[in-house]
Amino acid sequence: MDKNQTEVVREFVLAGFSQTSSIEAGLFVLFLFFYVSTWVGNVLIMVTVASDNHLNSSPMYFLLGNLSFLDLCYSTVTTPKLLANFLDNENLISYDQCIVQLFFLHFVGAAEMFLLTVMAYDRYVAICRPLHYTTVMSRGLCCVLVAASWMGGFVHSTVQTILTIRLPFCGPNQVDNFFCDVPPVIKLACADTFVIELLMVSNSGLISTSSFVVLISSYTTILLKIRSKKGRQKALSTCASHLMVVTLFFGPCIFIYARPFSTFSVDKMVSVLYNVITPMLNPLIYTLRNKEVKSAIQKLWDRTGLT
């Protein structure tokens, strides 16, 4: 195939949720509410952690603040374009914008997977080695681990993006999702993508599945190391919010990326769950179960004179 043929497709058409304008208007309001709630919740967590000396000096809350920033970025990669498509009904995205969206989706998504793994390690040290916690989880190490999470996400996304842009796109341009992601995009390539699919599944699937296994193993080890029933209940209560976030994020990701690129009717709804809903719910999950965060938010509220 010559170079001119590979450059035929200049834009893609993203899949919508409905062809009815009234339903689209309702969905616009709903997803706008989700997006605004994501911003409010995650910015509140970041500001609270940054402004409270106790939380800011704690490794767990330092990592939580970084998780909130990643959630904000992750939602922003896809939701604004989705909201715009609800208004113009064209659902068009240029080839370059599609590739950029795909890159940042995997960049931020993989970074969040690695950061959640770091947070599991933090809980392991805090519960199983409490006397060494502040020494082991120093601010310097936390910064290194956060930077490593971002770097891991960057390397993963670069590999995914390079494999995608090397493919020729010269025919169909209907992306079977509301954003550009690797599985639906490479299905449109005018070439045999079997080997590329295997490479991408092994890349994304391996990262999501192995990280999830490490996380579950870490939390299981924590519970097994604690002998007393009361201590185990306390540890489970401490880790419950982390486990909930891990399940909400990794479950859909493993479903999408750890299987061959076949299409299921529920794929779009699963994508909504981990791209839109989970970043909105994370602040609620961590806040509702955490007295320290709620107390710090109340202090911040009082300090700003809003009560």
Short mmCIF file of C-alpha atoms in Angstrom, two decimals:
data_model
loop_
_atom_site.label_atom_id
_atom_site.label_comp_id
_atom_site.label_asym_id
_atom_site.label_seq_id
_atom_site.Cartn_x
_atom_site.Cartn_y
_atom_site.Cartn_z
CA MET A 1 0.00 0.00 0.00
CA ASP A 2 1.49 3.36 -0.99
CA LYS A 3 1.86 6.42 1.20
CA ASN A 4 -1.05 8.31 -0.36
CA GLN A 5 -3.44 5.49 0.49
CA THR A 6 -2.38 5.47 4.13
CA GLU A 7 -3.29 9.14 4.47
CA VAL A 8 -6.83 8.97 3.04
CA VAL A 9 -8.60 9.03 6.42
CA ARG A 10 -8.28 12.56 7.85
CA GLU A 11 -11.01 12.30 10.47
CA PHE A 12 -13.02 9.74 12.38
CA VAL A 13 -16.66 9.60 13.37
CA LEU A 14 -17.17 8.76 17.04
CA ALA A 15 -20.13 6.63 18.07
CA GLY A 16 -22.97 8.50 19.77
CA PHE A 17 -25.37 7.33 22.44
CA SER A 18 -28.61 8.23 20.69
CA GLN A 19 -29.96 9.69 17.46
CA THR A 20 -32.76 11.53 19.26
CA SER A 21 -32.04 15.19 20.02
CA SER A 22 -34.08 15.25 23.23
CA ILE A 23 -32.21 12.23 24.59
CA GLU A 24 -28.89 13.78 23.56
CA ALA A 25 -29.85 16.97 25.44
CA GLY A 26 -30.67 14.95 28.54
CA LEU A 27 -27.39 13.06 28.29
CA PHE A 28 -25.51 16.35 27.89
CA VAL A 29 -26.95 17.59 31.20
CA LEU A 30 -26.20 14.26 32.91
CA PHE A 31 -22.60 14.04 31.73
CA LEU A 32 -22.02 17.73 32.44
CA PHE A 33 -23.14 17.05 36.00
CA PHE A 34 -20.72 14.11 36.20
CA TYR A 35 -17.85 16.22 34.87
CA VAL A 36 -18.51 19.20 37.14
CA SER A 37 -18.80 16.84 40.12
CA THR A 38 -15.48 15.26 39.14
CA TRP A 39 -13.81 18.68 39.11
CA VAL A 40 -15.38 19.81 42.39
CA GLY A 41 -14.61 16.58 44.24
CA ASN A 42 -11.04 16.10 43.06
CA VAL A 43 -10.04 19.77 43.34
CA LEU A 44 -11.48 19.78 46.87
CA ILE A 45 -9.32 16.78 47.80
CA MET A 46 -6.18 18.39 46.30
CA VAL A 47 -6.76 21.74 47.99
CA THR A 48 -7.58 20.07 51.32
CA VAL A 49 -4.42 17.95 51.28
CA ALA A 50 -2.25 20.89 50.21
CA SER A 51 -3.66 23.27 52.84
CA ASP A 52 -3.69 20.93 55.84
CA ASN A 53 -0.23 20.45 57.41
CA HIS A 54 -1.10 17.06 58.91
CA LEU A 55 -2.50 15.63 55.67
CA ASN A 56 0.23 17.16 53.55
CA SER A 57 2.93 15.51 55.67
CA SER A 58 1.26 12.08 55.48
CA PRO A 59 2.43 9.77 52.66
CA MET A 60 -1.07 8.31 52.25
CA TYR A 61 -2.72 11.70 51.71
CA PHE A 62 0.14 12.94 49.53
CA LEU A 63 -0.54 9.97 47.26
CA LEU A 64 -4.29 10.60 47.49
CA GLY A 65 -3.78 14.18 46.29
CA ASN A 66 -1.85 12.86 43.30
CA LEU A 67 -4.57 10.31 42.59
CA SER A 68 -7.16 13.11 42.53
CA PHE A 69 -5.04 15.02 40.01
CA LEU A 70 -4.80 11.92 37.81
CA ASP A 71 -8.56 11.36 38.05
CA LEU A 72 -9.14 14.94 36.96
CA CYS A 73 -6.79 14.54 34.00
CA TYR A 74 -8.27 11.17 33.05
CA SER A 75 -11.82 12.48 32.92
CA THR A 76 -10.70 15.59 31.00
CA VAL A 77 -9.14 13.47 28.22
CA THR A 78 -12.56 12.24 27.03
CA THR A 79 -15.49 14.06 28.66
CA PRO A 80 -15.16 17.58 27.13
CA LYS A 81 -15.14 16.12 23.61
CA LEU A 82 -18.14 13.97 24.50
CA LEU A 83 -20.05 17.03 25.76
CA ALA A 84 -19.18 18.95 22.59
CA ASN A 85 -20.46 16.07 20.46
CA PHE A 86 -23.79 16.11 22.32
CA LEU A 87 -24.20 19.72 21.17
CA ASP A 88 -23.09 19.58 17.53
CA ASN A 89 -24.32 16.02 16.74
CA GLU A 90 -21.54 15.50 14.19
CA ASN A 91 -19.27 13.39 16.43
CA LEU A 92 -16.24 14.15 14.26
CA ILE A 93 -12.64 14.07 15.46
CA SER A 94 -9.59 14.67 13.27
CA TYR A 95 -6.94 11.98 12.90
CA ASP A 96 -4.38 14.05 14.83
CA GLN A 97 -6.82 14.81 17.65
CA CYS A 98 -7.74 11.13 17.82
CA ILE A 99 -4.11 10.08 18.22
CA VAL A 100 -3.52 12.77 20.88
CA GLN A 101 -6.60 11.64 22.80
CA LEU A 102 -5.49 8.01 22.56
CA PHE A 103 -2.00 8.91 23.80
CA PHE A 104 -3.16 10.86 26.87
CA LEU A 105 -5.85 8.28 27.66
CA HIS A 106 -3.22 5.55 28.04
CA PHE A 107 -0.63 7.90 29.56
CA VAL A 108 -2.86 9.00 32.44
CA GLY A 109 -4.67 5.66 32.75
CA ALA A 110 -1.48 3.61 33.11
CA ALA A 111 0.00 6.20 35.49
CA GLU A 112 -3.10 5.80 37.69
CA MET A 113 -2.72 2.01 37.67
CA PHE A 114 0.86 2.31 38.85
CA LEU A 115 -0.07 4.92 41.47
CA LEU A 116 -2.81 2.68 42.89
CA THR A 117 -0.17 -0.04 43.21
CA VAL A 118 2.07 2.41 45.08
CA MET A 119 -0.84 3.27 47.38
CA ALA A 120 -1.30 -0.44 48.15
CA TYR A 121 2.39 -0.66 49.09
CA ASP A 122 1.91 2.40 51.32
CA ARG A 123 -0.96 0.65 53.16
CA TYR A 124 1.12 -2.50 53.50
CA VAL A 125 3.99 -0.62 55.18
CA ALA A 126 1.61 1.41 57.38
CA ILE A 127 -0.23 -1.66 58.71
CA CYS A 128 2.48 -4.34 58.72
CA ARG A 129 5.48 -2.19 59.63
CA PRO A 130 3.98 0.75 61.55
CA LEU A 131 7.15 1.58 63.50
CA HIS A 132 9.12 2.00 60.27
CA TYR A 133 6.34 3.68 58.28
CA THR A 134 7.57 7.29 58.35
CA THR A 135 11.14 6.16 57.69
CA VAL A 136 10.30 3.87 54.77
CA MET A 137 7.63 6.07 53.17
CA SER A 138 9.62 9.29 53.26
CA ARG A 139 8.55 12.27 51.17
CA GLY A 140 11.54 11.68 48.91
CA LEU A 141 10.53 8.08 48.21
CA CYS A 142 6.90 9.12 47.66
CA CYS A 143 8.00 11.69 45.06
CA VAL A 144 10.17 9.09 43.33
CA LEU A 145 7.30 6.57 43.25
CA VAL A 146 4.86 9.17 41.89
CA ALA A 147 7.39 10.19 39.21
CA ALA A 148 7.95 6.53 38.37
CA SER A 149 4.18 6.07 37.96
CA TRP A 150 4.05 8.96 35.49
CA MET A 151 7.11 7.65 33.65
CA GLY A 152 5.63 4.16 33.44
CA GLY A 153 2.44 5.62 32.00
CA PHE A 154 4.42 7.63 29.46
CA VAL A 155 6.42 4.61 28.26
CA HIS A 156 3.30 2.45 28.03
CA SER A 157 1.37 5.09 26.10
CA THR A 158 4.27 5.80 23.75
CA VAL A 159 4.42 2.13 22.79
CA GLN A 160 0.65 1.98 22.20
CA THR A 161 0.66 5.18 20.14
CA ILE A 162 3.62 4.22 17.96
CA LEU A 163 2.03 0.86 17.15
CA THR A 164 -1.19 2.66 16.20
CA ILE A 165 0.24 5.44 14.00
CA ARG A 166 2.27 2.93 11.99
CA LEU A 167 -0.98 1.41 10.73
CA PRO A 168 -2.56 2.61 7.45
CA PHE A 169 -6.10 4.05 7.65
CA CYS A 170 -7.69 4.30 4.23
CA GLY A 171 -11.31 3.16 4.46
CA PRO A 172 -13.86 2.91 7.29
CA ASN A 173 -13.73 5.76 9.81
CA GLN A 174 -16.55 4.88 12.25
CA VAL A 175 -14.99 4.47 15.71
CA ASP A 176 -17.17 2.15 17.79
CA ASN A 177 -16.89 4.21 20.98
CA PHE A 178 -17.41 7.80 22.15
CA PHE A 179 -13.63 8.43 22.30
CA CYS A 180 -10.51 7.23 20.52
CA ASP A 181 -9.00 4.15 22.10
CA VAL A 182 -6.68 1.49 20.74
CA PRO A 183 -9.15 -1.43 20.32
CA PRO A 184 -11.80 0.38 18.22
CA VAL A 185 -9.27 2.49 16.25
CA ILE A 186 -6.98 -0.27 15.01
CA LYS A 187 -10.03 -2.24 13.84
CA LEU A 188 -10.31 0.45 11.13
CA ALA A 189 -6.80 -0.11 9.76
CA CYS A 190 -6.37 -1.22 6.16
CA ALA A 191 -3.96 -3.98 7.10
CA ASP A 192 -3.72 -7.25 8.96
CA THR A 193 -3.58 -6.20 12.62
CA PHE A 194 -3.36 -9.63 14.25
CA VAL A 195 0.25 -9.25 15.43
CA ILE A 196 -0.33 -5.63 16.48
CA GLU A 197 -3.39 -6.69 18.45
CA LEU A 198 -1.40 -9.37 20.26
CA LEU A 199 1.32 -6.85 21.13
CA MET A 200 -1.19 -4.30 22.38
CA VAL A 201 -3.24 -6.81 24.37
CA SER A 202 -0.08 -8.19 25.96
CA ASN A 203 0.98 -4.62 26.78
CA SER A 204 -2.27 -3.16 28.16
CA GLY A 205 -3.65 -6.46 29.40
CA LEU A 206 -0.42 -7.40 31.16
CA ILE A 207 -0.16 -4.04 32.92
CA SER A 208 -3.78 -3.96 34.11
CA THR A 209 -3.96 -7.63 35.12
CA SER A 210 -0.55 -7.83 36.80
CA SER A 211 -1.13 -4.57 38.69
CA PHE A 212 -4.50 -5.84 39.86
CA VAL A 213 -2.96 -9.15 41.02
CA VAL A 214 -0.21 -7.26 42.90
CA LEU A 215 -2.83 -5.04 44.54
CA ILE A 216 -5.07 -7.90 45.65
CA SER A 217 -2.04 -9.90 46.85
CA SER A 218 -0.86 -6.90 48.85
CA TYR A 219 -4.19 -6.43 50.61
CA THR A 220 -4.54 -10.19 51.19
CA THR A 221 -1.08 -10.28 52.77
CA ILE A 222 -2.04 -7.39 55.04
CA LEU A 223 -5.09 -9.28 56.34
CA LEU A 224 -3.22 -12.57 56.75
CA LYS A 225 -0.40 -10.96 58.72
CA ILE A 226 -2.81 -9.60 61.31
CA ARG A 227 -3.76 -12.29 63.81
CA SER A 228 -6.39 -10.60 65.95
CA LYS A 229 -9.96 -10.35 64.72
CA LYS A 230 -10.23 -6.73 65.91
CA GLY A 231 -7.00 -5.77 64.18
CA ARG A 232 -8.11 -7.46 60.98
CA GLN A 233 -11.42 -5.61 61.03
CA LYS A 234 -9.58 -2.31 61.55
CA ALA A 235 -7.21 -3.07 58.67
CA LEU A 236 -10.12 -4.06 56.42
CA SER A 237 -11.88 -0.80 57.30
CA THR A 238 -8.71 1.15 56.47
CA CYS A 239 -8.22 -0.63 53.14
CA ALA A 240 -11.92 -0.78 52.15
CA SER A 241 -11.87 2.52 50.25
CA HIS A 242 -8.72 1.49 48.37
CA LEU A 243 -10.23 -1.87 47.46
CA MET A 244 -13.40 -0.19 46.22
CA VAL A 245 -11.44 2.23 44.01
CA VAL A 246 -9.21 -0.58 42.72
CA THR A 247 -12.24 -2.70 41.78
CA LEU A 248 -14.04 0.18 40.05
CA PHE A 249 -10.96 1.10 38.02
CA PHE A 250 -9.29 -2.23 37.25
CA GLY A 251 -12.42 -4.31 36.65
CA PRO A 252 -13.52 -2.41 33.52
CA CYS A 253 -9.91 -1.96 32.31
CA ILE A 254 -9.21 -5.69 32.46
CA PHE A 255 -12.52 -6.38 30.70
CA ILE A 256 -11.61 -4.01 27.84
CA TYR A 257 -7.86 -4.55 27.44
CA ALA A 258 -7.07 -8.09 28.63
CA ARG A 259 -8.96 -9.85 25.84
CA PRO A 260 -8.61 -10.04 22.04
CA PHE A 261 -10.08 -7.09 20.23
CA SER A 262 -13.61 -8.32 19.78
CA THR A 263 -16.59 -6.02 20.26
CA PHE A 264 -19.25 -6.52 22.91
CA SER A 265 -22.47 -4.56 23.15
CA VAL A 266 -21.62 -3.44 26.70
CA ASP A 267 -18.19 -2.00 25.80
CA LYS A 268 -19.46 1.56 25.53
CA MET A 269 -21.17 1.43 28.92
CA VAL A 270 -18.09 -0.14 30.51
CA SER A 271 -16.05 2.73 29.03
CA VAL A 272 -18.42 5.24 30.63
CA LEU A 273 -17.86 3.55 33.98
CA TYR A 274 -14.06 3.86 34.11
CA ASN A 275 -13.73 7.10 32.10
CA VAL A 276 -16.54 9.19 33.58
CA ILE A 277 -18.09 7.59 36.66
CA THR A 278 -15.04 6.29 38.55
CA PRO A 279 -13.11 9.63 38.56
CA MET A 280 -16.26 11.24 40.00
CA LEU A 281 -16.79 8.58 42.67
CA ASN A 282 -13.21 8.33 43.96
CA PRO A 283 -13.34 11.57 46.05
CA LEU A 284 -16.65 10.45 47.56
CA ILE A 285 -15.30 6.99 48.40
CA TYR A 286 -12.20 8.35 50.12
CA THR A 287 -14.01 11.22 51.86
CA LEU A 288 -17.09 9.43 53.20
CA ARG A 289 -15.01 6.73 54.89
CA ASN A 290 -12.26 8.98 56.23
CA LYS A 291 -12.75 11.11 59.34
CA GLU A 292 -9.41 12.93 58.86
CA VAL A 293 -10.30 14.11 55.38
CA LYS A 294 -13.80 15.18 56.44
CA SER A 295 -12.36 17.06 59.42
CA ALA A 296 -9.76 18.79 57.21
CA ILE A 297 -12.46 19.78 54.70
CA GLN A 298 -14.54 21.25 57.52
CA LYS A 299 -11.52 23.25 58.75
CA LEU A 300 -10.91 24.51 55.22
CA TRP A 301 -14.58 25.43 54.94
CA ASP A 302 -14.45 27.33 58.24
CA ARG A 303 -11.21 29.08 57.31
CA THR A 304 -12.67 30.42 54.07
CA GLY A 305 -15.59 31.92 56.01
CA LEU A 306 -18.22 30.00 54.04
CA THR A 307 -20.11 28.79 57.08
#
